[in-house]
Amino acid sequence: MTERKSPTAVLHEGPRALTDEQVREIEESDLKGVLDVDIDDVIEYVHKDLKTLPDFTMLYRKYLEQRWNVYELDFTQDKIDWTEKMTEDERQSFIAIASGFHHGERQVEIELPVFMIGASEEEKLHIAAQIEDEARHTVFFDRFYREVVGLPGEDIMDVLGASFPWVSETFLGPFGLLAYQADEVRRNPYDERARVRYGTNYFLWIEGVLALSVMKVTLSYARWRGFLPAYYTGFTATCRDESRHVQGGMRYLQDAVRKDPTMINEIHDTLRTILSLSGVYSREIYYEPLGWTQDEVRMLFFQQLRRKLGDVGIDLAPDLEELLQRVQPVLAGG
Ligand SMILES: [Fe+2]
Ligand SMILES: [Fe+2]
């Protein structure tokens, strides 16, 4: 983690192709090796396979190879960076973004099992693996908040309670919507329309747009400043896990639309709901201390959404394009 590139440099450069060697480095690095992997390459890697999406068995095999041990991370240097090197403004911005993730990981972990019921047997393998990934991500943030930020708490729920004041989504937003959609799927697990609405919010919006944007902002900050090595390692490994989640989710949505082209209406309606709510009832986040402007974060959002939909052959409706221009980005993830 030695490079000192400006955090937004790659945003302005746009998409680029990865070499075979870069792909191998991302796929085969062990946890220690992940510290040397560039976060921009991992975000690019998420999109690499979208045009020819891997099947669920292949994603499950990748999971078995890429699984990492969250208890191997050592946060000693991160604690020093957090308390002695980062400014109060940097800490506040960072925590405002990371808290959405802290809560998001735990929520997606407990809301994924209902989606498994109506899935094909191959997809069940992939979802079982994803639930374990999300559990590990929950422990990653629990450790970061206890050992680096220093929030008090006897158990996972206590520490979540202590970071809640920084969460920017207040009642209404994608996570509130996901709780509702998970309940809909729980009541009718084989209702394909309910599953597509759930999948659009969880895999496309929360993981594919929000989560990858948070990763990009906080990890490019850490790399730029040379701070928080264990956070960088664990969260970049998390990003590699998310690439499997996004690919599986986009595979699911693509198959659903191919089987029944009217499913695209469910995808558009769900995005309409999310975009209409976005930012309206949320606390504002100041990104500047981490090297980002509000406009750059917005640009990152749209890039993330457009690339995913475009790569799997799903178009945006014209009114959604208009809505996108008005959205205030609020970062969180799972
Ligand atoms: Fe995920
Ligand atoms: Fe996750």
Tab-separated table of C-alpha atoms and ligand atoms in Angstrom:
chain	number	residue	atom	x	y	z
A	1	MET	CA	0.000	0.000	0.000
A	2	THR	CA	2.670	2.477	-1.007
A	3	GLU	CA	1.116	4.327	-3.932
A	4	ARG	CA	0.014	7.940	-3.339
A	5	LYS	CA	-2.362	8.428	-6.264
A	6	SER	CA	-5.116	11.039	-5.745
A	7	PRO	CA	-8.264	9.278	-4.528
A	8	THR	CA	-10.389	10.392	-7.478
A	9	ALA	CA	-7.829	9.950	-10.285
A	10	VAL	CA	-9.290	6.755	-11.714
A	11	LEU	CA	-12.846	8.144	-11.563
A	12	HIS	CA	-11.880	10.728	-14.141
A	13	GLU	CA	-9.870	8.292	-16.253
A	14	GLY	CA	-12.874	5.956	-16.776
A	15	PRO	CA	-12.975	2.179	-17.385
A	16	ARG	CA	-9.833	0.311	-18.453
A	17	ALA	CA	-8.888	-3.294	-19.196
A	18	LEU	CA	-7.078	-5.412	-16.605
A	19	THR	CA	-4.048	-7.488	-17.598
A	20	ASP	CA	-4.079	-11.262	-16.977
A	21	GLU	CA	-1.488	-10.709	-14.275
A	22	GLN	CA	-3.673	-8.160	-12.462
A	23	VAL	CA	-6.626	-10.560	-12.586
A	24	ARG	CA	-4.466	-13.373	-11.176
A	25	GLU	CA	-3.236	-11.104	-8.387
A	26	ILE	CA	-6.821	-10.246	-7.406
A	27	GLU	CA	-8.134	-13.800	-7.597
A	28	GLU	CA	-5.271	-15.621	-5.958
A	29	SER	CA	-3.899	-13.259	-3.274
A	30	ASP	CA	-4.041	-14.560	0.273
A	31	LEU	CA	-5.094	-12.156	3.021
A	32	LYS	CA	-1.569	-10.708	3.488
A	33	GLY	CA	-1.178	-10.261	-0.271
A	34	VAL	CA	-4.418	-8.277	-0.480
A	35	LEU	CA	-2.618	-5.266	1.047
A	36	ASP	CA	-0.731	-4.910	-2.260
A	37	VAL	CA	-3.812	-5.171	-4.464
A	38	ASP	CA	-5.065	-1.843	-5.861
A	39	ILE	CA	-8.702	-1.167	-4.934
A	40	ASP	CA	-9.324	0.395	-8.365
A	41	ASP	CA	-8.326	-2.910	-9.956
A	42	VAL	CA	-10.757	-4.839	-7.728
A	43	ILE	CA	-13.617	-2.483	-8.653
A	44	GLU	CA	-12.714	-2.912	-12.315
A	45	TYR	CA	-12.626	-6.681	-11.710
A	46	VAL	CA	-16.264	-6.646	-10.510
A	47	HIS	CA	-17.250	-5.638	-14.049
A	48	LYS	CA	-14.826	-7.904	-15.896
A	49	ASP	CA	-17.146	-10.908	-15.971
A	50	LEU	CA	-20.487	-9.121	-16.264
A	51	LYS	CA	-20.744	-9.557	-20.026
A	52	THR	CA	-20.255	-13.328	-19.779
A	53	LEU	CA	-21.574	-13.938	-16.287
A	54	PRO	CA	-20.150	-16.955	-14.412
A	55	ASP	CA	-22.724	-19.533	-13.262
A	56	PHE	CA	-23.529	-20.132	-9.583
A	57	THR	CA	-21.388	-23.274	-9.270
A	58	MET	CA	-18.349	-21.348	-10.541
A	59	LEU	CA	-19.049	-18.539	-8.052
A	60	TYR	CA	-19.265	-21.112	-5.248
A	61	ARG	CA	-15.908	-22.598	-6.273
A	62	LYS	CA	-14.344	-19.116	-6.250
A	63	TYR	CA	-15.773	-18.536	-2.778
A	64	LEU	CA	-14.043	-21.664	-1.452
A	65	GLU	CA	-10.725	-20.391	-2.804
A	66	GLN	CA	-11.089	-16.763	-1.699
A	67	ARG	CA	-12.512	-17.200	1.804
A	68	TRP	CA	-10.355	-15.336	4.359
A	69	ASN	CA	-10.049	-15.367	8.135
A	70	VAL	CA	-11.255	-12.108	9.668
A	71	TYR	CA	-9.522	-12.946	12.966
A	72	GLU	CA	-6.108	-12.904	11.252
A	73	LEU	CA	-6.226	-9.117	10.833
A	74	ASP	CA	-4.092	-7.060	13.225
A	75	PHE	CA	-5.499	-3.565	13.827
A	76	THR	CA	-2.561	-2.243	15.920
A	77	GLN	CA	-1.220	0.166	13.249
A	78	ASP	CA	-4.766	1.221	12.312
A	79	LYS	CA	-5.374	2.305	15.923
A	80	ILE	CA	-2.230	4.474	15.810
A	81	ASP	CA	-3.228	6.004	12.450
A	82	TRP	CA	-6.784	6.652	13.678
A	83	THR	CA	-5.846	8.319	16.958
A	84	GLU	CA	-2.549	10.036	16.087
A	85	LYS	CA	-2.433	10.716	12.346
A	86	MET	CA	-5.946	11.309	11.061
A	87	THR	CA	-7.563	14.707	11.644
A	88	GLU	CA	-10.900	15.056	13.444
A	89	ASP	CA	-12.555	16.011	10.112
A	90	GLU	CA	-11.158	12.915	8.423
A	91	ARG	CA	-12.353	10.698	11.268
A	92	GLN	CA	-15.860	12.185	11.187
A	93	SER	CA	-16.202	11.794	7.398
A	94	PHE	CA	-14.818	8.301	7.512
A	95	ILE	CA	-17.136	7.160	10.279
A	96	ALA	CA	-20.162	8.787	8.624
A	97	ILE	CA	-19.532	6.598	5.577
A	98	ALA	CA	-18.388	3.444	7.380
A	99	SER	CA	-21.352	3.336	9.799
A	100	GLY	CA	-23.799	2.696	6.972
A	101	PHE	CA	-21.679	-0.313	6.116
A	102	HIS	CA	-21.416	-1.466	9.730
A	103	HIS	CA	-25.213	-1.655	9.893
A	104	GLY	CA	-25.652	-2.713	6.258
A	105	GLU	CA	-23.509	-5.853	6.564
A	106	ARG	CA	-25.473	-7.064	9.551
A	107	GLN	CA	-28.801	-6.361	7.851
A	108	VAL	CA	-27.954	-8.169	4.596
A	109	GLU	CA	-26.620	-11.124	6.605
A	110	ILE	CA	-29.972	-11.650	8.338
A	111	GLU	CA	-32.144	-10.814	5.327
A	112	LEU	CA	-30.526	-13.081	2.755
A	113	PRO	CA	-31.772	-16.510	4.015
A	114	VAL	CA	-35.367	-15.909	2.791
A	115	PHE	CA	-34.096	-15.430	-0.766
A	116	MET	CA	-32.568	-18.918	-0.705
A	117	ILE	CA	-35.950	-20.696	-0.395
A	118	GLY	CA	-37.134	-20.028	-3.969
A	119	ALA	CA	-33.687	-20.322	-5.597
A	120	SER	CA	-32.406	-23.143	-7.853
A	121	GLU	CA	-30.153	-25.736	-6.163
A	122	GLU	CA	-27.021	-24.218	-7.750
A	123	GLU	CA	-28.006	-20.737	-6.643
A	124	LYS	CA	-28.580	-22.083	-3.110
A	125	LEU	CA	-24.875	-23.029	-2.915
A	126	HIS	CA	-23.892	-19.504	-3.909
A	127	ILE	CA	-26.327	-17.872	-1.459
A	128	ALA	CA	-25.195	-20.116	1.414
A	129	ALA	CA	-21.640	-18.925	0.711
A	130	GLN	CA	-22.787	-15.311	0.467
A	131	ILE	CA	-24.505	-15.502	3.871
A	132	GLU	CA	-21.206	-16.667	5.372
A	133	ASP	CA	-19.363	-13.826	3.583
A	134	GLU	CA	-21.815	-11.270	5.011
A	135	ALA	CA	-21.415	-12.768	8.523
A	136	ARG	CA	-17.622	-12.368	8.158
A	137	HIS	CA	-18.058	-8.757	6.974
A	138	THR	CA	-20.191	-8.099	10.055
A	139	VAL	CA	-17.361	-9.347	12.280
A	140	PHE	CA	-14.862	-7.230	10.304
A	141	PHE	CA	-16.762	-4.023	11.099
A	142	ASP	CA	-17.430	-5.100	14.675
A	143	ARG	CA	-13.687	-5.517	15.189
A	144	PHE	CA	-12.880	-2.200	13.425
A	145	TYR	CA	-15.321	-0.245	15.581
A	146	ARG	CA	-14.160	-1.843	18.832
A	147	GLU	CA	-10.415	-1.973	18.229
A	148	VAL	CA	-9.775	1.127	16.085
A	149	VAL	CA	-12.617	3.614	16.608
A	150	GLY	CA	-12.909	2.480	20.237
A	151	LEU	CA	-16.690	2.242	20.521
A	152	PRO	CA	-17.826	0.473	23.696
A	153	GLY	CA	-19.990	-2.666	23.811
A	154	GLU	CA	-20.319	-6.150	25.267
A	155	ASP	CA	-21.632	-7.736	22.082
A	156	ILE	CA	-22.298	-7.108	18.375
A	157	MET	CA	-25.630	-5.384	19.014
A	158	ASP	CA	-24.107	-3.010	21.619
A	159	VAL	CA	-21.430	-1.862	19.167
A	160	LEU	CA	-24.039	-1.414	16.414
A	161	GLY	CA	-26.032	0.715	18.848
A	162	ALA	CA	-22.949	2.864	19.540
A	163	SER	CA	-22.343	3.611	15.822
A	164	PHE	CA	-26.020	4.288	15.062
A	165	PRO	CA	-25.781	8.097	15.587
A	166	TRP	CA	-23.599	8.281	12.427
A	167	VAL	CA	-25.911	6.265	10.183
A	168	SER	CA	-27.187	8.593	7.462
A	169	GLU	CA	-30.268	6.638	6.347
A	170	THR	CA	-33.078	7.716	8.649
A	171	PHE	CA	-36.104	5.397	8.433
A	172	LEU	CA	-36.649	5.706	4.681
A	173	GLY	CA	-34.151	4.443	2.158
A	174	PRO	CA	-32.864	1.266	0.506
A	175	PHE	CA	-32.335	-0.555	3.822
A	176	GLY	CA	-35.860	0.203	5.055
A	177	LEU	CA	-37.124	-0.943	1.673
A	178	LEU	CA	-35.062	-4.151	1.878
A	179	ALA	CA	-36.634	-5.056	5.242
A	180	TYR	CA	-40.059	-4.717	3.617
A	181	GLN	CA	-39.031	-6.678	0.508
A	182	ALA	CA	-37.489	-9.484	2.592
A	183	ASP	CA	-40.803	-9.820	4.414
A	184	GLU	CA	-42.617	-9.976	1.084
A	185	VAL	CA	-40.305	-12.806	-0.065
A	186	ARG	CA	-40.698	-14.576	3.310
A	187	ARG	CA	-44.487	-14.654	2.837
A	188	ASN	CA	-44.294	-15.748	-0.836
A	189	PRO	CA	-40.837	-17.287	-1.396
A	190	TYR	CA	-41.639	-18.454	-4.969
A	191	ASP	CA	-43.148	-15.159	-6.168
A	192	GLU	CA	-40.661	-14.322	-8.931
A	193	ARG	CA	-41.772	-10.672	-9.134
A	194	ALA	CA	-41.152	-10.146	-5.427
A	195	ARG	CA	-37.768	-11.847	-5.822
A	196	VAL	CA	-36.790	-9.561	-8.716
A	197	ARG	CA	-37.740	-6.451	-6.687
A	198	TYR	CA	-35.686	-7.739	-3.753
A	199	GLY	CA	-32.767	-8.639	-6.062
A	200	THR	CA	-32.767	-5.200	-7.695
A	201	ASN	CA	-32.474	-3.449	-4.360
A	202	TYR	CA	-30.057	-5.866	-2.663
A	203	PHE	CA	-27.685	-7.002	-5.439
A	204	LEU	CA	-27.843	-4.130	-7.914
A	205	TRP	CA	-28.366	-1.046	-5.750
A	206	ILE	CA	-27.064	-1.848	-2.241
A	207	GLU	CA	-24.133	-4.045	-3.288
A	208	GLY	CA	-23.469	-2.958	-6.865
A	209	VAL	CA	-23.809	0.811	-6.421
A	210	LEU	CA	-23.739	1.818	-2.737
A	211	ALA	CA	-21.276	-0.744	-1.399
A	212	LEU	CA	-18.783	-0.422	-4.226
A	213	SER	CA	-18.911	3.376	-3.966
A	214	VAL	CA	-18.159	3.317	-0.204
A	215	MET	CA	-15.337	0.905	-0.826
A	216	LYS	CA	-13.920	3.127	-3.510
A	217	VAL	CA	-14.120	6.313	-1.379
A	218	THR	CA	-12.734	4.952	1.916
A	219	LEU	CA	-10.158	2.609	0.410
A	220	SER	CA	-8.744	5.129	-2.052
A	221	TYR	CA	-8.434	7.546	0.888
A	222	ALA	CA	-6.562	4.902	2.947
A	223	ARG	CA	-4.263	4.152	0.000
A	224	TRP	CA	-3.658	7.821	-0.799
A	225	ARG	CA	-2.684	8.640	2.787
A	226	GLY	CA	-0.979	5.300	3.503
A	227	PHE	CA	-3.223	4.805	6.582
A	228	LEU	CA	-5.258	1.947	8.110
A	229	PRO	CA	-3.496	-1.129	6.646
A	230	ALA	CA	-5.752	-3.761	8.304
A	231	TYR	CA	-8.876	-1.863	7.263
A	232	TYR	CA	-7.481	-1.681	3.733
A	233	THR	CA	-6.691	-5.405	3.715
A	234	GLY	CA	-10.003	-6.610	5.180
A	235	PHE	CA	-12.192	-4.235	3.209
A	236	THR	CA	-10.411	-4.938	-0.098
A	237	ALA	CA	-10.914	-8.670	0.574
A	238	THR	CA	-14.559	-7.759	1.289
A	239	CYS	CA	-14.711	-5.996	-2.090
A	240	ARG	CA	-13.474	-9.186	-3.765
A	241	ASP	CA	-16.307	-11.063	-2.005
A	242	GLU	CA	-18.783	-8.406	-3.158
A	243	SER	CA	-17.673	-8.936	-6.755
A	244	ARG	CA	-19.065	-12.487	-6.465
A	245	HIS	CA	-22.274	-11.195	-4.870
A	246	VAL	CA	-22.822	-8.595	-7.588
A	247	GLN	CA	-22.041	-11.099	-10.363
A	248	GLY	CA	-24.455	-13.657	-8.847
A	249	GLY	CA	-27.148	-11.015	-8.420
A	250	MET	CA	-26.779	-9.704	-11.957
A	251	ARG	CA	-26.873	-13.285	-13.222
A	252	TYR	CA	-30.140	-13.789	-11.353
A	253	LEU	CA	-31.694	-10.572	-12.761
A	254	GLN	CA	-30.481	-11.288	-16.302
A	255	ASP	CA	-31.970	-14.833	-16.201
A	256	ALA	CA	-35.260	-13.498	-14.800
A	257	VAL	CA	-35.596	-10.912	-17.611
A	258	ARG	CA	-34.663	-13.492	-20.269
A	259	LYS	CA	-37.329	-15.882	-18.962
A	260	ASP	CA	-39.969	-13.143	-18.727
A	261	PRO	CA	-39.161	-9.799	-20.422
A	262	THR	CA	-41.889	-8.007	-18.409
A	263	MET	CA	-39.653	-8.423	-15.323
A	264	ILE	CA	-37.809	-5.328	-16.505
A	265	ASN	CA	-40.796	-3.342	-15.202
A	266	GLU	CA	-40.129	-4.654	-11.686
A	267	ILE	CA	-36.488	-3.575	-11.976
A	268	HIS	CA	-37.450	-0.092	-13.199
A	269	ASP	CA	-40.174	0.336	-10.566
A	270	THR	CA	-37.796	-0.643	-7.790
A	271	LEU	CA	-35.148	1.803	-9.036
A	272	ARG	CA	-37.833	4.496	-9.280
A	273	THR	CA	-38.742	3.936	-5.622
A	274	ILE	CA	-35.111	3.953	-4.503
A	275	LEU	CA	-34.154	7.047	-6.506
A	276	SER	CA	-37.232	8.993	-5.379
A	277	LEU	CA	-36.328	8.356	-1.742
A	278	SER	CA	-32.588	8.778	-2.123
A	279	GLY	CA	-31.178	11.556	-0.029
A	280	VAL	CA	-34.564	13.030	0.871
A	281	TYR	CA	-34.670	11.763	4.438
A	282	SER	CA	-30.959	11.305	5.014
A	283	ARG	CA	-28.312	13.190	6.893
A	284	GLU	CA	-25.748	14.895	4.697
A	285	ILE	CA	-22.244	13.467	4.529
A	286	TYR	CA	-19.142	15.626	3.980
A	287	TYR	CA	-16.755	13.794	1.719
A	288	GLU	CA	-14.157	16.553	1.246
A	289	PRO	CA	-11.839	15.492	4.117
A	290	LEU	CA	-11.398	12.146	2.332
A	291	GLY	CA	-10.424	13.858	-0.929
A	292	TRP	CA	-13.825	13.664	-2.675
A	293	THR	CA	-16.430	16.255	-3.657
A	294	GLN	CA	-20.185	15.641	-3.604
A	295	ASP	CA	-20.238	15.806	-7.418
A	296	GLU	CA	-17.477	13.236	-7.759
A	297	VAL	CA	-19.370	10.845	-5.477
A	298	ARG	CA	-22.500	11.383	-7.586
A	299	MET	CA	-20.497	10.676	-10.743
A	300	LEU	CA	-19.176	7.476	-9.157
A	301	PHE	CA	-22.742	6.379	-8.316
A	302	PHE	CA	-23.985	6.783	-11.861
A	303	GLN	CA	-20.930	5.090	-13.333
A	304	GLN	CA	-21.505	2.107	-11.054
A	305	LEU	CA	-25.210	1.825	-11.916
A	306	ARG	CA	-24.869	2.363	-15.674
A	307	ARG	CA	-22.022	-0.074	-16.134
A	308	LYS	CA	-23.825	-2.882	-14.364
A	309	LEU	CA	-27.106	-2.454	-16.219
A	310	GLY	CA	-25.384	-1.860	-19.561
A	311	ASP	CA	-23.100	-4.888	-19.230
A	312	VAL	CA	-25.979	-7.310	-18.646
A	313	GLY	CA	-28.182	-5.714	-21.307
A	314	ILE	CA	-30.817	-3.959	-19.160
A	315	ASP	CA	-31.736	-0.414	-20.245
A	316	LEU	CA	-32.782	2.477	-18.005
A	317	ALA	CA	-36.189	4.099	-18.667
A	318	PRO	CA	-36.002	7.818	-19.720
A	319	ASP	CA	-37.706	9.038	-16.516
A	320	LEU	CA	-35.077	7.143	-14.495
A	321	GLU	CA	-32.298	8.973	-16.339
A	322	GLU	CA	-33.927	12.220	-15.250
A	323	LEU	CA	-34.322	11.049	-11.650
A	324	LEU	CA	-30.656	10.089	-11.572
A	325	GLN	CA	-29.622	13.680	-12.271
A	326	ARG	CA	-31.440	14.894	-9.157
A	327	VAL	CA	-30.252	12.279	-6.662
A	328	GLN	CA	-28.086	13.229	-3.688
A	329	PRO	CA	-25.766	10.315	-3.081
A	330	VAL	CA	-25.856	8.817	0.414
A	331	LEU	CA	-23.327	6.085	0.939
A	332	ALA	CA	-23.869	2.851	2.818
A	333	GLY	CA	-23.518	-0.757	1.832
A	334	GLY	CA	-23.615	-4.453	2.571
B	1	FE	FE	-22.493	-8.608	-0.182
B	2	FE	FE	-20.938	-7.712	2.561
